[in-house]
Short mmCIF file of C-alpha atoms and ligand atoms in Angstrom, two decimals:
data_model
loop_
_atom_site.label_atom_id
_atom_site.label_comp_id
_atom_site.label_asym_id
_atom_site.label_seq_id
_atom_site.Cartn_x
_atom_site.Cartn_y
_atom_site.Cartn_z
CA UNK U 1311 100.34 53.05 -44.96
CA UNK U 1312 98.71 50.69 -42.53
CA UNK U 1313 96.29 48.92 -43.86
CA UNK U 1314 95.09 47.03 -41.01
CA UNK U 1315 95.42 49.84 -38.28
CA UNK U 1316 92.54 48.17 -35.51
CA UNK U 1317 94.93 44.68 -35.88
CA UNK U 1318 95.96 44.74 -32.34
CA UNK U 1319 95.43 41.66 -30.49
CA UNK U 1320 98.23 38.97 -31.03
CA UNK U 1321 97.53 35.45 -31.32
CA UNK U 1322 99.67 32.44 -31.31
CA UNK U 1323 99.20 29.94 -33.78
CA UNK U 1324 99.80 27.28 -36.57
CA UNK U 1325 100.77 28.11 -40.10
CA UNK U 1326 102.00 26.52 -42.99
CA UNK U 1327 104.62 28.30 -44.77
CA UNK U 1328 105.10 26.80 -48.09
CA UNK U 1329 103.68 23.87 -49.71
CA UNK U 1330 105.85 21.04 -47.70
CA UNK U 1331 102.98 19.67 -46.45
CA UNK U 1332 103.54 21.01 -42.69
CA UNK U 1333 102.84 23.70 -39.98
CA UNK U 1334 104.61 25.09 -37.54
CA UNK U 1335 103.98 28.02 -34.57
CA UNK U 1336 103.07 31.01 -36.06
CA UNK U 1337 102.26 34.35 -34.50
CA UNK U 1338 100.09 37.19 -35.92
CA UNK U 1339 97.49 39.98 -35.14
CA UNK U 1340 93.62 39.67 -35.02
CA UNK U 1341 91.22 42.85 -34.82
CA UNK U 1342 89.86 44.14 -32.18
CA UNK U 1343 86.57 43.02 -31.06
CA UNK U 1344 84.25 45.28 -32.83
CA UNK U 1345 80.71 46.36 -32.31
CA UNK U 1346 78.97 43.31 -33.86
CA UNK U 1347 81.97 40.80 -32.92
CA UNK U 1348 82.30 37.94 -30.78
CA UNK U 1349 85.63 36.70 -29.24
CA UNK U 1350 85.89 32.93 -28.76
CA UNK U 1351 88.60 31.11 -27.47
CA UNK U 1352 89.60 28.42 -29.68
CA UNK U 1353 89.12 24.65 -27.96
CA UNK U 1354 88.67 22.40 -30.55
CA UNK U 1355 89.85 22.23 -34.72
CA UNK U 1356 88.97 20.17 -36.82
CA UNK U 1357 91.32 19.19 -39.93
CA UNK U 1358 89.35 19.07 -43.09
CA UNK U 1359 90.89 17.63 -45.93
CA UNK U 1360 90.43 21.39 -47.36
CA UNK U 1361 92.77 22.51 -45.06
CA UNK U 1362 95.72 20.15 -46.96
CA UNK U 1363 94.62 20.99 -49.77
CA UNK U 1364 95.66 24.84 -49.00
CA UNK U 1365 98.29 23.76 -46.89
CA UNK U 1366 99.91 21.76 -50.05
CA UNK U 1367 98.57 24.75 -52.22
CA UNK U 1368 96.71 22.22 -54.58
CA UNK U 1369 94.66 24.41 -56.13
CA UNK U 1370 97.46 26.89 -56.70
CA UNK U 1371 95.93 29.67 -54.65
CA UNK U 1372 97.55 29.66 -51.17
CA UNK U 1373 98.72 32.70 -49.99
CA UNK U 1374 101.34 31.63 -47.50
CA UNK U 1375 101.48 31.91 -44.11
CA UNK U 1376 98.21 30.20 -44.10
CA UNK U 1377 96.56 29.68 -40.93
CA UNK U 1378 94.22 26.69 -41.89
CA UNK U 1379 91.32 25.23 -39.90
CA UNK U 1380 87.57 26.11 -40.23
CA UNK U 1381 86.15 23.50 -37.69
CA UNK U 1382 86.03 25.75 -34.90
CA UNK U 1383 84.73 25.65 -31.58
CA UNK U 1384 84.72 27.69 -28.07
CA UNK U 1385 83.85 29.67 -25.80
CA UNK U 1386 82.74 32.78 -26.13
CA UNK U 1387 85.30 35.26 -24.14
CA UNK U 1388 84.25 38.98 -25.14
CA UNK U 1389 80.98 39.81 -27.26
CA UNK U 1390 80.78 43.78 -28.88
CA UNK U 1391 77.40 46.25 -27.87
CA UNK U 1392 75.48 44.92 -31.10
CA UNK U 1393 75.53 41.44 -30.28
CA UNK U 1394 72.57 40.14 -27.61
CA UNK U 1395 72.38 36.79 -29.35
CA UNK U 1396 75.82 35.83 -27.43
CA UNK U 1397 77.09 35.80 -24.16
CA UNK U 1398 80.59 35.36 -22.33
CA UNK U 1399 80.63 31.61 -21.48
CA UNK U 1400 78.31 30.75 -24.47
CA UNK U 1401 79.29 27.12 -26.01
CA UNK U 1402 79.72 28.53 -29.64
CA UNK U 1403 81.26 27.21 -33.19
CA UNK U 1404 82.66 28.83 -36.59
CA UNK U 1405 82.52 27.07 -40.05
CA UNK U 1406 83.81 28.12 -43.64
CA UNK U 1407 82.74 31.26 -43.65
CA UNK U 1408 84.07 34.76 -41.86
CA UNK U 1409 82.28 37.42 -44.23
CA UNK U 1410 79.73 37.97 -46.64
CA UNK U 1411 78.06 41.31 -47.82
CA UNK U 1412 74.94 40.66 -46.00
CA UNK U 1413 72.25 42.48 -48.25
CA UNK U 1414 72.46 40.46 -51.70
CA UNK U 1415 69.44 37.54 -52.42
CA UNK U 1416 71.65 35.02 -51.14
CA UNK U 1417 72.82 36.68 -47.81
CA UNK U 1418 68.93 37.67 -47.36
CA UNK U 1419 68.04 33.90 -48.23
CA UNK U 1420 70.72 33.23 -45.90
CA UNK U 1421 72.93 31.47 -48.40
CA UNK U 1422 76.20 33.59 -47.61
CA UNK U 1423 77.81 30.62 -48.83
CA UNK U 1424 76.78 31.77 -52.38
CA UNK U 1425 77.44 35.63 -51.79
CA UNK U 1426 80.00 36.81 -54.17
CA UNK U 1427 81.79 38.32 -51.99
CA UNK U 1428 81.88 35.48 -49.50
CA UNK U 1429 84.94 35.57 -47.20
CA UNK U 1430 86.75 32.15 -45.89
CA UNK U 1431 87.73 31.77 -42.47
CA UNK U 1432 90.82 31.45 -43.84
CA UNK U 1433 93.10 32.48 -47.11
CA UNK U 1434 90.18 35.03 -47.73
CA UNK U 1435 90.45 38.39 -47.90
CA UNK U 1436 88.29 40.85 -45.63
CA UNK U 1437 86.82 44.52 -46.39
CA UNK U 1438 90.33 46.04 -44.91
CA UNK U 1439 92.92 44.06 -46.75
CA UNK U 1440 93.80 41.70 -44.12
CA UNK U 1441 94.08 37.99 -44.93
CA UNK U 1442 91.86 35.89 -42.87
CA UNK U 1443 93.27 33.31 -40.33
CA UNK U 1444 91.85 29.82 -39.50
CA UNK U 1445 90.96 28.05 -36.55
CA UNK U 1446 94.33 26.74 -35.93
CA UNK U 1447 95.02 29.19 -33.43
CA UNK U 1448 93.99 30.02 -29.64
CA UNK U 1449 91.59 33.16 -30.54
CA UNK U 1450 89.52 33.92 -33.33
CA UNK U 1451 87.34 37.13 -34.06
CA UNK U 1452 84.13 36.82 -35.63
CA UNK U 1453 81.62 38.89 -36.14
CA UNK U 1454 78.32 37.73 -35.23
CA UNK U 1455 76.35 36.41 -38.11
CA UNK U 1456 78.93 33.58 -38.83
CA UNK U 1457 78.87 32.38 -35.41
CA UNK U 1458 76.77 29.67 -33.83
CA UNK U 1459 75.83 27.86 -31.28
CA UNK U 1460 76.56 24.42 -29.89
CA UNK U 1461 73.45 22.41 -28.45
CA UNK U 1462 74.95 21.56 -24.73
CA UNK U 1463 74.27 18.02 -25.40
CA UNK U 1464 77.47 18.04 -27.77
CA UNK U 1465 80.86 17.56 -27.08
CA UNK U 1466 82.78 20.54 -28.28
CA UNK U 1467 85.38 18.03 -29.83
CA UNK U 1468 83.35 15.96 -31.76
CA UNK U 1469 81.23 18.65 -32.82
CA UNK U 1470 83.79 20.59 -34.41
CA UNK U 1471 84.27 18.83 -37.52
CA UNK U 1472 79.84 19.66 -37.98
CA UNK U 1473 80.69 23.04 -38.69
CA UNK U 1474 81.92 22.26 -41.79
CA UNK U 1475 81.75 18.66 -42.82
CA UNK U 1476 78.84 18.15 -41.45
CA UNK U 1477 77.11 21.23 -42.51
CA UNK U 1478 78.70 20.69 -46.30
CA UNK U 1479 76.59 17.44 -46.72
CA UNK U 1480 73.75 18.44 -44.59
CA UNK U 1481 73.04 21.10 -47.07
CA UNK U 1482 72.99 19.15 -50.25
CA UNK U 1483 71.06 16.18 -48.18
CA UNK U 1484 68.46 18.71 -47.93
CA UNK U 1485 68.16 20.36 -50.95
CA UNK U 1486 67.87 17.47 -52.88
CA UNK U 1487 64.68 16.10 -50.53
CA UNK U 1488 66.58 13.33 -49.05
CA UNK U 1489 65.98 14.03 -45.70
CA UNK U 1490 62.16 13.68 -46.70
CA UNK U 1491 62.92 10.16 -48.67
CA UNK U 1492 63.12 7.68 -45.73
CA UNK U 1493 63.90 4.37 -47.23
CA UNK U 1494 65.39 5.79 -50.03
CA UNK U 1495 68.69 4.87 -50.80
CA UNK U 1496 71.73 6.84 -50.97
CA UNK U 1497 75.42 5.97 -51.90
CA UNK U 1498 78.21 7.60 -49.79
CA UNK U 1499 81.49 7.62 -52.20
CA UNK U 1500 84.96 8.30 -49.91
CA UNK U 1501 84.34 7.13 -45.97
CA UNK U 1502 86.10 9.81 -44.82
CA UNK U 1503 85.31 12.95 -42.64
CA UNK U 1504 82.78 14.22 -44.50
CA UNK U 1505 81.75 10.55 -45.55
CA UNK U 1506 80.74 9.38 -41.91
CA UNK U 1507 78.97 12.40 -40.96
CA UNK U 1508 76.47 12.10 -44.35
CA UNK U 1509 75.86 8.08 -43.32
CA UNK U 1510 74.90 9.62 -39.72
CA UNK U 1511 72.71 11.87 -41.38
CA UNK U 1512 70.81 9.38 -43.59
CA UNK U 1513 70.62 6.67 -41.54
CA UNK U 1514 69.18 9.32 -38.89
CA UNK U 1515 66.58 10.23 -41.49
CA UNK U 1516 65.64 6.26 -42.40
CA UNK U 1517 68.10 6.23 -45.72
CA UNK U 1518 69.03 3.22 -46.94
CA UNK U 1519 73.18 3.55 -47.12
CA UNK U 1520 75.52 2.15 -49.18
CA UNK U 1521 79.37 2.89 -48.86
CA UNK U 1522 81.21 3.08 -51.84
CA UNK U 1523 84.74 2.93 -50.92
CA UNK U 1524 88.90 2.29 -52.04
CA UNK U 1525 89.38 0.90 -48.17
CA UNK U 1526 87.92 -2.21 -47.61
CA UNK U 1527 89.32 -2.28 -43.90
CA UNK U 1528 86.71 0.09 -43.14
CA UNK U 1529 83.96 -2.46 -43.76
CA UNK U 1530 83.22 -3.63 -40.32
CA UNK U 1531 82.96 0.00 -39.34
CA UNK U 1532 81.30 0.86 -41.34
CA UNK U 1533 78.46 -1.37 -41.02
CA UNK U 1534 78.76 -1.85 -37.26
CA UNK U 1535 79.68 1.75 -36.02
CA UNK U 1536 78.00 3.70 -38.73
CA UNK U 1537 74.94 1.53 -39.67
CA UNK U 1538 75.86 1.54 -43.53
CA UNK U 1539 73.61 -0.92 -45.18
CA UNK U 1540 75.95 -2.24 -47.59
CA UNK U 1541 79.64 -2.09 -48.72
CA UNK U 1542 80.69 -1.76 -51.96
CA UNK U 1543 84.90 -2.26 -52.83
CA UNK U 1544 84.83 0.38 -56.04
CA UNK U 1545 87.87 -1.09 -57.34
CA UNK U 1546 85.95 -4.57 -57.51
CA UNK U 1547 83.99 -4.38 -60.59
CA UNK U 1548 81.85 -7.31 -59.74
CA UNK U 1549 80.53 -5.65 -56.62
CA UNK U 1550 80.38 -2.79 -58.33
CA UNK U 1551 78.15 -4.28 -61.30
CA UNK U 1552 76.25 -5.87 -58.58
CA UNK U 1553 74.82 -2.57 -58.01
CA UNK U 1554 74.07 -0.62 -61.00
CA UNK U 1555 71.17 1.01 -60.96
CA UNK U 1556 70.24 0.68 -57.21
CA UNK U 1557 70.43 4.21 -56.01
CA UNK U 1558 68.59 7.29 -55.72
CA UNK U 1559 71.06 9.80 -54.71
CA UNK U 1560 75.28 9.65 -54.70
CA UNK U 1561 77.63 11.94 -52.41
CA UNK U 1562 80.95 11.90 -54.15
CA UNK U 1563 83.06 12.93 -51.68
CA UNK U 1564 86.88 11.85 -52.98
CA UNK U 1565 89.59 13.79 -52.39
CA UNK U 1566 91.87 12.83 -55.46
CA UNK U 1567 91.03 12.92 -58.94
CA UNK U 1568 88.46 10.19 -60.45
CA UNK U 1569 86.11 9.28 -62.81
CA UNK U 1570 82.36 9.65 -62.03
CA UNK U 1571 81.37 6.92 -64.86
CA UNK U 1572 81.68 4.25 -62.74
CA UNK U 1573 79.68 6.09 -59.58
CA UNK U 1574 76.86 7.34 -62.30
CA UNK U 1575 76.14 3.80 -63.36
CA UNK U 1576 75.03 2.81 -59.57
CA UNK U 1577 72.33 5.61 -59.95
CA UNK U 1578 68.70 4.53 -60.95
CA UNK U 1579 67.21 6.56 -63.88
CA UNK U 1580 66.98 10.21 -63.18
CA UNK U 1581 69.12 9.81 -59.89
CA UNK U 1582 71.25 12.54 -58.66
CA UNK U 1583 75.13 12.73 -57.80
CA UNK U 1584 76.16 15.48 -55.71
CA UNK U 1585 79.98 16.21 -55.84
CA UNK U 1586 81.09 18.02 -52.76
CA UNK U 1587 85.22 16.81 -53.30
CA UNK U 1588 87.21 19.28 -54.78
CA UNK U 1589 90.05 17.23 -56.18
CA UNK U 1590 93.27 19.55 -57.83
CA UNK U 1591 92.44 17.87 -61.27
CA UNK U 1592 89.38 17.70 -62.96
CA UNK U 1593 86.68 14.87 -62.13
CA UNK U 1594 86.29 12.97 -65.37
CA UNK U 1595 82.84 12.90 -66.48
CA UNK U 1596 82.26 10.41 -69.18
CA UNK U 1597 78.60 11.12 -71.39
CA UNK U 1598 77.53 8.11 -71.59
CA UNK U 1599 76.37 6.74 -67.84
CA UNK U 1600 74.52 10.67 -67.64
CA UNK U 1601 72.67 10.24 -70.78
CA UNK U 1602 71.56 6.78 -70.67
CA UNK U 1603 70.35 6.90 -67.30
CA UNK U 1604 69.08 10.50 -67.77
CA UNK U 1605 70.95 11.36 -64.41
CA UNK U 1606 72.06 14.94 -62.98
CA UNK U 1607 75.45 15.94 -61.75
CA UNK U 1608 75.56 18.80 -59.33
CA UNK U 1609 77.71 20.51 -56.43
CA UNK U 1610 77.55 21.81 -53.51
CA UNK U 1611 79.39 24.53 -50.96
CA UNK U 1612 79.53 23.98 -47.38
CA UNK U 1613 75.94 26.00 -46.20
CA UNK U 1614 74.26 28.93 -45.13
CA UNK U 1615 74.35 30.07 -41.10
CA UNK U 1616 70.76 29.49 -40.85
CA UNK U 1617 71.10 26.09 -42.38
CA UNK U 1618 74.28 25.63 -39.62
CA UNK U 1619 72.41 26.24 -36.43
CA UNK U 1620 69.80 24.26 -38.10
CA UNK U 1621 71.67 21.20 -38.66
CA UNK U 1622 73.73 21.85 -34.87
CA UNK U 1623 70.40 21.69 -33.56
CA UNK U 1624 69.20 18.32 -35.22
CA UNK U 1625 72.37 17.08 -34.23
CA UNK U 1626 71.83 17.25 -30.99
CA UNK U 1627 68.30 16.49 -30.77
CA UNK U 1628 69.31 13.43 -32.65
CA UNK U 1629 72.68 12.57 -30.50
CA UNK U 1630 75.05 12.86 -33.86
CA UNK U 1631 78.26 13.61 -33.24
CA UNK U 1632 81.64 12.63 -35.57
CA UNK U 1633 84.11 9.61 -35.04
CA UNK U 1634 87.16 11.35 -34.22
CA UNK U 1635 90.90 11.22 -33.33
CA UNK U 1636 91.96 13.83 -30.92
CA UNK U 1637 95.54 15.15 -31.21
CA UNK U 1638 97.73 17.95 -29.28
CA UNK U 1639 99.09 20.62 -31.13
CA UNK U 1640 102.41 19.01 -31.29
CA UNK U 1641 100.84 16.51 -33.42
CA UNK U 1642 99.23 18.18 -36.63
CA UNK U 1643 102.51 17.50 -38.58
CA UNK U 1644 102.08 13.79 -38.17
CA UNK U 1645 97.97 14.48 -38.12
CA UNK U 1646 98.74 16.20 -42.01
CA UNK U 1647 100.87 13.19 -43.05
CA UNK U 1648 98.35 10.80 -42.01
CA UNK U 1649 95.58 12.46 -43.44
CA UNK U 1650 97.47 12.38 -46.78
CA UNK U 1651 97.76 8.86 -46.85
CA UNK U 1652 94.00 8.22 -45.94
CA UNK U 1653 94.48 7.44 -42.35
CA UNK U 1654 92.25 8.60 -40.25
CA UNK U 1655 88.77 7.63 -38.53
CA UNK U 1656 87.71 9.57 -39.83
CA UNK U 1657 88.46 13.23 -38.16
CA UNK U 1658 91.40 14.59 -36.61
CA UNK U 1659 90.02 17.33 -33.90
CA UNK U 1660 93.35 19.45 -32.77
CA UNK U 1661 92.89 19.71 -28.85
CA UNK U 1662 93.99 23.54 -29.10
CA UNK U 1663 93.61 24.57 -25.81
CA UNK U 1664 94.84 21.28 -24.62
CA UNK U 1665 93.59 22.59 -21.02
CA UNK U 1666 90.25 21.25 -21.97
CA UNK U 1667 88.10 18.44 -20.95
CA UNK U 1668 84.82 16.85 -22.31
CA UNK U 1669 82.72 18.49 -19.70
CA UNK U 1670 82.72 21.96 -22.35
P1 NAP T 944 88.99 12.83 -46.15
O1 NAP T 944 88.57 12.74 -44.73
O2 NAP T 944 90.42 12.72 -46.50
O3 NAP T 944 88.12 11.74 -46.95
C1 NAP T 944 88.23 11.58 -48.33
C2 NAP T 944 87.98 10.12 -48.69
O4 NAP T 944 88.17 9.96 -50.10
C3 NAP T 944 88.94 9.14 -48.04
O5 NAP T 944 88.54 8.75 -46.76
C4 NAP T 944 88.89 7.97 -49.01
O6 NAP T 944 87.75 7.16 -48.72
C5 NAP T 944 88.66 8.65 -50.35
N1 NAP T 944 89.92 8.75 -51.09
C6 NAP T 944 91.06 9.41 -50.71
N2 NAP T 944 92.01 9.28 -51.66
C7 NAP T 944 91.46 8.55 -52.63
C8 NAP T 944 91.94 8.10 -53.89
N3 NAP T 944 93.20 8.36 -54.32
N4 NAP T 944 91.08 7.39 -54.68
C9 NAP T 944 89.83 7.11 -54.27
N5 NAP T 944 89.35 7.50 -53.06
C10 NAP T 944 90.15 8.21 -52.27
O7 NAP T 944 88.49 14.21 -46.79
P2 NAP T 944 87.24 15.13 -46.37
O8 NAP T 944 87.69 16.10 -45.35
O9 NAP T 944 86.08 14.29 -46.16
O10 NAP T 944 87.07 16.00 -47.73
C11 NAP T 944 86.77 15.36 -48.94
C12 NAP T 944 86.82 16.35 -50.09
O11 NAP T 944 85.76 17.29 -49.95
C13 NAP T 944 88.11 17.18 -50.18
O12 NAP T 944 88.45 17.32 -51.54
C14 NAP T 944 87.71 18.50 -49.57
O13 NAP T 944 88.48 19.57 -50.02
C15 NAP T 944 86.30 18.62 -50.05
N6 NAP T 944 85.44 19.49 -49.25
C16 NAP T 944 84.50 20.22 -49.90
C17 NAP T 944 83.64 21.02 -49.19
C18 NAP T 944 82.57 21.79 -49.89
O14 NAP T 944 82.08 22.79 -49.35
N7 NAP T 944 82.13 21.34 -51.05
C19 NAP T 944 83.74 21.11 -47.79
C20 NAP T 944 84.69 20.32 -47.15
C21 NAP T 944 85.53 19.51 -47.88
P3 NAP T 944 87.81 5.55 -48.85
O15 NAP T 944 88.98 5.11 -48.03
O16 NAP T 944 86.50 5.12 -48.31
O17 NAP T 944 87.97 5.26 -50.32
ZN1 ZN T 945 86.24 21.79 -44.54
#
């Protein structure tokens, strides 16, 4: 039987077939634009570490061909007779998310991040059967809710990477009250592409920043470009003694596995660590630094689609855009490989329509 019977509308794009580490062109079938869809064509992807982490099926729960990428954005080409919040032309973007159920607390609360039956973008699983397919491709289907818009004073390529980096420390900036705490001080662990977008944020909300990082090459950037307050090397235990119990909030955003011990010990008395990084192997969480200093651990989830538009908006009332690298599709092998050996500044943005120009 076919499961997928409205799958009509072929798409070429980028997929990773096993866990080498690479992608090549891949073509598939999308639905057709329903009643409360919008059709964008795909201009701009960003590659979140996420996305090798599924391509090298890290967390053991790829299902191959994965089309990754959920840094999307585009324009709209084709909207369905529900939606009137979009129009053909519109300058729009798509995050994490492709589904939710829409009528539990959380989607109400718009927090379909938490839904239980929240749906990926990609390597998610929709009401029909069909695996979902990322933004590495030239046309994505979305129905309406997970779709927003981009403020026209942002480039689409440097925006991209806000839809789900940006939006993934946004949300735990503001949860937490730190975007109320000017001249409090946060500590950004891992300057990477969710790193530099959470030292925009702070420093745009008066946050004192610290960078806690393995690179100290990215130093000068990262007080010059980025306006980080201090440095810290966190493999230089003097530096990092120097600045035991300074902060009021961490963002632990590492990629590979590590021990929060030495990151809880920067924290002042009843400060907060939020761990966004989803490492393959467990964080190591030694009792000691949390009890002593009385300090909380928590995560986080990329954010709601209220929260998004939100945090598009301030964006670009507040001129923030990412540092990025721009690369053709003929590139995102040599993108991936970079990316795995922490070289990047700090976001690769796939030019996917490559017929683009920073005028969009
Ligand atoms: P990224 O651009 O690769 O940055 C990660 C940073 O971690 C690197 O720049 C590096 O910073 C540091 N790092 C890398 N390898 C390390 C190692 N072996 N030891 C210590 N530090 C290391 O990655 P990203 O896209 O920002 O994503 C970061 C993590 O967040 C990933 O695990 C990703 O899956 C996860 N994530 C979670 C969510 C969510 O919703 N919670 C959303 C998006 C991403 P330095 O060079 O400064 O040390
Ligand atoms: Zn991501």
């Amino acid at each position: 039987m076919e499961v997928t019977p409205n799958h009509t509308q072929t798409v070429a794009g980028w997929a990773a077939m096993n866990e080498s580490g690479k992608v090549e062109p891949f073509v598939f079938k999308r639905r057709e634009n329903g009643v409360d869809d919008v059709t964008i064509k795909v201009q701009y992807c960003g590659m979140c570490h996420t996305d090798l982490h599924f391509i090298q099926n890290d967390w053991g729960i790829t299902m191959y061909p994965l089309v990754p990428g959920h840094e999307i954005t585009g324009v709209v080409t084709k909207v369905g007779s529900n939606v009137s919040s979009f129009r053909v032309g519109d300058r729009v973007g798509v995050g994490c998310i492709a589904a939710s159920c829409l009528y539990c607390d959380h989607c109400r609360r718009s927090e379909e991040n938490y839904c239980d039956k929240v749906t990926l973008t990609y390597n998610g699983v929709f009401w029909d059967g069909s695996v979902t397919y990322g933004g590495y491709s030239r046309m994505l289907v979305a129905h309406k809710r997970f779709v927003v818009r981009v403020p026209d004073t942002l480039p689409l390529d440097a925006a991209a990477p806000l839809l789900c980096a940006g939006i993934t420390v946004y949300s735990p900036m503001k949860h937490h009250g730190m975007l109320r705490s000017p001249g409090g001080s946060l500590g950004v662990v891992g300057l990477g592409g969710l790193g530099h977008v959470a030292v925009k944020f702070a420093k745009a909300f008066g946050l004192r920043v610290t960078v806690i990082s393995t690179s100290p090459a990215k130093e000068k950037e990262a007080k010059e470009r980025l306006g980080a307050d201090h440095f810290v090397v966190s493999t230089d235990q003097k530096q990092m003694q120097a600045m035991e119990r300074s902060l009021d909030y961490v963002i632990d955003t590492v990629s590979a596995k590590h021990s929060l011990g030495p990151i809880l010990e920067l924290l002042k008395v009843n400060g907060k660590l939020v761990l966004v990084a989803a490492p393959d192997q467990p964080v190591e969480l030694p009792s000691f630094p949390l009890i002593f200093g009385k300090r909380t651990v928590s995560g986080s989830m990329t954010g709601g689609m209220k929260e998004t538009q939100e945090m598009l908006d301030l964006c670009g009332k507040h001129n923030i855009t990412c540092d990025i690298e721009l690369v053709s599709t003929d590139g995102i092998n040599e993108a991936l490989a970079r990316l795995a050996r922490n070289d990047v500044r700090y976001r690769f943005v796939i030019d996917i329509a490559g017929d683009s120009n920073s005028k969009l």
